[in-house]
Amino acid sequence: MTTPQLLADEVTVRYGRHVVLDRVTLRIGRGETVGLRGPSGCGKSTLARVLALLHRPDHGQVSIDATPVTDVRYAVPVDLRTRVAVLFQSPRAAADPRLSLTDLIAEPLRATRTPEATVRERVTELADLVGLTPDLRTRRPHAVSDGQLQRACLARALVHRPDYLLCDEATAMLDASTQAHVAAIISDYQRAQHAGVLVITHDQILMDRWADRIVDLDPATVQVGA
């Protein structure tokens, strides 16, 4: 029986002549938290984008539970692409400034033509989960703090109940209490859904506390976490 996992297999990514990732392999099993560390510029965020099906590698392949994924973004079938979600470092870069927090959370559901009654129910459920009060939900990103906006982005990431959640420095811009709250929500979600989680962070204390195993990505390393 094939072990359920999100797999980047022998992935190479180039930007022009610059090789960012060179034959990198990384596995994230269901129910485990994998910490990914390495120096700035070594390709950690690029690898996260490849795993999130947002960037096509120049070589190698991503697979989800042994199903190869050959396309990226909206070219990937809905039932496959919604199994992976990503939470980025900067909520302001990730959020449409024109949307209220309610619409921000609802956006992925509406993109997949989910009935509006289901959208409202799911958005309310997740907003409550991440601690967004009704008065905050009507506000746009400029009218809330970074922590409140990141909570909305976390709710959006969880809206399709993904099997794998990729956290790319997701708590780096948060104060200590919000950081702990976000980490606790993700851990609770992981236990409930048996989800695989990737954690990219420079916070070694957080990495040691959160990750089941830690792998190092170094420009001179051919494979990590194999």
Coordinates of N, CA, C and O in Angstrom, one line a residue, residues 6 10 13-14 23 25-26 32-33 45 50-51 67 71 98-99 101 105 113 132 138 146 149 158 173 184 211 214 220:
L6 N 2.7 14.1 0.5 CA 2.9 15.1 -0.5 C 4.4 15.1 -0.9 O 5.3 15.2 0.0
E10 N 12.9 15.0 -6.9 CA 14.0 15.4 -7.8 C 13.7 16.7 -8.5 O 13.9 16.9 -9.7
V13 N 14.6 23.9 -10.1 CA 13.9 25.2 -10.5 C 15.0 26.2 -10.8 O 16.0 26.3 -10.1
R14 N 14.9 26.8 -12.0 CA 15.8 27.8 -12.4 C 15.1 29.1 -12.7 O 14.0 29.1 -13.1
R23 N 17.6 19.2 -8.0 CA 17.3 17.8 -7.8 C 16.9 17.6 -6.3 O 17.4 16.7 -5.6
T25 N 14.5 16.5 -3.2 CA 13.4 15.7 -2.9 C 12.9 15.9 -1.5 O 13.7 16.0 -0.6
L26 N 11.6 16.1 -1.3 CA 11.1 16.4 0.0 C 9.7 15.7 0.2 O 8.9 15.8 -0.7
E32 N 2.1 14.3 9.9 CA 3.4 14.7 10.4 C 3.6 16.2 10.1 O 3.1 16.7 9.2
T33 N 4.5 16.8 11.0 CA 4.9 18.1 10.8 C 6.4 18.1 10.4 O 7.2 17.6 11.2
S45 N 11.3 29.0 0.1 CA 10.0 29.5 -0.4 C 9.6 29.0 -1.8 O 8.5 28.7 -2.1
V50 N 6.3 25.3 -5.2 CA 6.3 24.1 -6.1 C 5.3 23.1 -5.4 O 4.4 22.6 -6.1
L51 N 5.5 22.9 -4.2 CA 4.6 21.9 -3.5 C 3.1 22.4 -3.4 O 2.2 21.6 -3.4
T67 N -0.5 10.4 -6.7 CA -1.1 11.0 -7.9 C -0.2 12.1 -8.5 O -0.1 13.1 -7.9
D71 N 0.3 19.9 -13.9 CA 0.0 21.3 -14.1 C 0.1 22.2 -12.9 O 0.5 21.7 -11.8
R98 N -9.2 44.9 -1.6 CA -10.6 45.3 -1.9 C -11.6 44.5 -1.2 O -12.8 44.9 -1.1
L99 N -11.2 43.4 -0.6 CA -12.2 42.4 0.0 C -12.3 42.6 1.5 O -11.3 42.9 2.1
L101 N -12.8 40.9 5.2 CA -12.2 39.6 5.7 C -13.2 38.4 5.4 O -12.7 37.3 5.1
I105 N -12.0 35.2 3.1 CA -12.1 33.8 3.5 C -13.0 33.0 2.5 O -12.7 31.8 2.2
R113 N -17.4 27.4 -7.0 CA -18.8 27.5 -7.2 C -19.6 26.7 -6.1 O -20.6 26.0 -6.3
L132 N -12.0 35.7 14.9 CA -12.4 36.9 14.2 C -13.8 37.3 14.6 O -14.7 36.5 14.2
T138 N -16.2 42.4 8.7 CA -16.7 43.3 7.7 C -15.6 44.3 7.3 O -15.8 45.1 6.3
D146 N -1.9 43.2 11.4 CA -1.3 42.0 10.7 C -1.7 40.7 11.3 O -2.0 39.8 10.6
L149 N -5.3 40.0 10.2 CA -5.3 39.6 8.8 C -4.7 38.2 8.6 O -5.2 37.5 7.7
L158 N -7.7 27.1 5.3 CA -8.3 25.9 5.8 C -9.7 25.6 5.2 O -10.3 24.6 5.5
M173 N 5.7 37.5 11.3 CA 5.3 38.9 11.4 C 4.3 39.1 12.6 O 3.7 40.2 12.7
A184 N -1.4 27.0 17.5 CA -2.3 26.1 18.2 C -3.5 25.7 17.3 O -3.9 24.5 17.2
A211 N 8.0 20.8 15.0 CA 8.2 19.8 14.0 C 8.5 18.4 14.5 O 9.2 18.2 15.6
I214 N 13.1 17.5 11.2 CA 13.6 18.8 10.6 C 14.6 18.4 9.5 O 15.4 17.5 9.7
A220 N 24.2 23.3 -1.5 CA 25.1 22.3 -1.9 C 24.5 20.9 -1.7 O 25.1 19.9 -2.1

